[in-house]
Structure formats: C-alpha cells, structure tokens
C-alpha cells in the first residue's frame, strides 16, 4: 500500500496533465507494475476545477486498467 501511495504522489506532483483522466491512467498503468496487482482502478477528484463560466463543484474521472 505504501508503494502505491508513493507512485500516486510522484505522478500527482510530477509532470502536469491537462486532463485528470490522463493522470488517472498514468497512475493505474504504474500500479500494474507492482507485484500481485491484477487490475487497477483509480478515481480522481478535482475540487473547484478551473473551467470558464459558472462551474461549481467537482470534476471526477475513473480509469480501470488490466494487463
């Protein structure tokens, strides 16, 4: 579990992504490299996304990867 957190933290703090779907996919792909991981589902939420107009709330993306 600690290794999974390290992967997520490194990618969240690393190279910026335009889409949270892209970041979720990168995290899921790296999680699949861990021993005994057979699939990975990553759900990300962005509070108060910087979108034009009167958008309030959250943006959410969920990505599932299997080898």
C-alpha positions as a printed NumPy array, in Angstrom:
array([[  0.   ,   0.   ,   0.   ],
       [  2.858,   2.375,   0.784],
       [  4.366,   1.764,  -2.664],
       [  1.017,   2.545,  -4.317],
       [  0.837,   5.822,  -2.409],
       [  4.394,   6.707,  -3.455],
       [  3.51 ,   6.097,  -7.103],
       [  0.384,   8.252,  -6.885],
       [  2.183,  11.045,  -5.041],
       [  5.084,  11.113,  -7.505],
       [  2.767,  11.316, -10.502],
       [  0.407,  13.887,  -8.966],
       [  3.347,  16.123,  -8.061],
       [  5.207,  15.435, -11.322],
       [  4.611,  16.429, -14.925],
       [  1.356,  18.404, -15.277],
       [ -1.581,  16.895, -17.171],
       [ -4.318,  18.788, -18.973],
       [ -6.89 ,  16.11 , -18.112],
       [ -7.436,  14.263, -14.855],
       [ -8.228,  11.205, -16.981],
       [ -4.641,  11.264, -18.238],
       [ -3.261,  11.4  , -14.711],
       [ -5.555,   8.591, -13.557],
       [ -4.39 ,   6.471, -16.487],
       [ -0.729,   7.084, -15.674],
       [ -1.259,   6.099, -12.051],
       [ -3.203,   2.957, -12.994],
       [ -0.546,   1.913, -15.519],
       [  2.223,   2.21 , -12.919],
       [  0.208,   0.366, -10.295],
       [  0.035,  -2.584, -12.684],
       [  3.82 ,  -2.892, -12.442],
       [  3.586,  -3.78 ,  -8.744],
       [  3.814,  -7.446,  -7.742],
       [  0.481,  -9.279,  -7.436],
       [ -1.551,  -6.382,  -8.904],
       [ -4.016,  -7.864, -11.393],
       [ -6.004,  -4.718, -12.164],
       [ -6.018,  -1.098, -11.065],
       [ -8.904,   1.32 , -10.726],
       [ -8.036,   4.948,  -9.995],
       [-10.619,   7.607,  -9.207],
       [ -9.501,  11.237,  -9.061],
       [-11.48 ,  14.272,  -7.995],
       [-10.561,  17.871,  -8.613],
       [-12.286,  20.357,  -6.374],
       [-13.271,  23.67 ,  -7.975],
       [-11.831,  22.948, -11.449],
       [-10.523,  25.978, -13.357],
       [-13.182,  25.984, -16.065],
       [-14.668,  29.071, -17.715],
       [-18.192,  30.037, -16.765],
       [-20.181,  29.337, -13.655],
       [-18.951,  25.809, -12.984],
       [-19.091,  24.781,  -9.346],
       [-18.44 ,  21.531,  -7.6  ],
       [-16.008,  18.844,  -8.632],
       [-14.704,  17.07 , -11.695],
       [-14.16 ,  13.348, -11.372],
       [-12.565,  10.685, -13.526],
       [-12.27 ,   6.941, -13.002],
       [ -9.931,   4.735, -15.01 ],
       [ -9.53 ,   0.946, -14.831],
       [ -6.559,  -0.844, -16.344],
       [ -5.815,  -4.542, -16.674],
       [ -2.656,  -6.056, -18.133]])
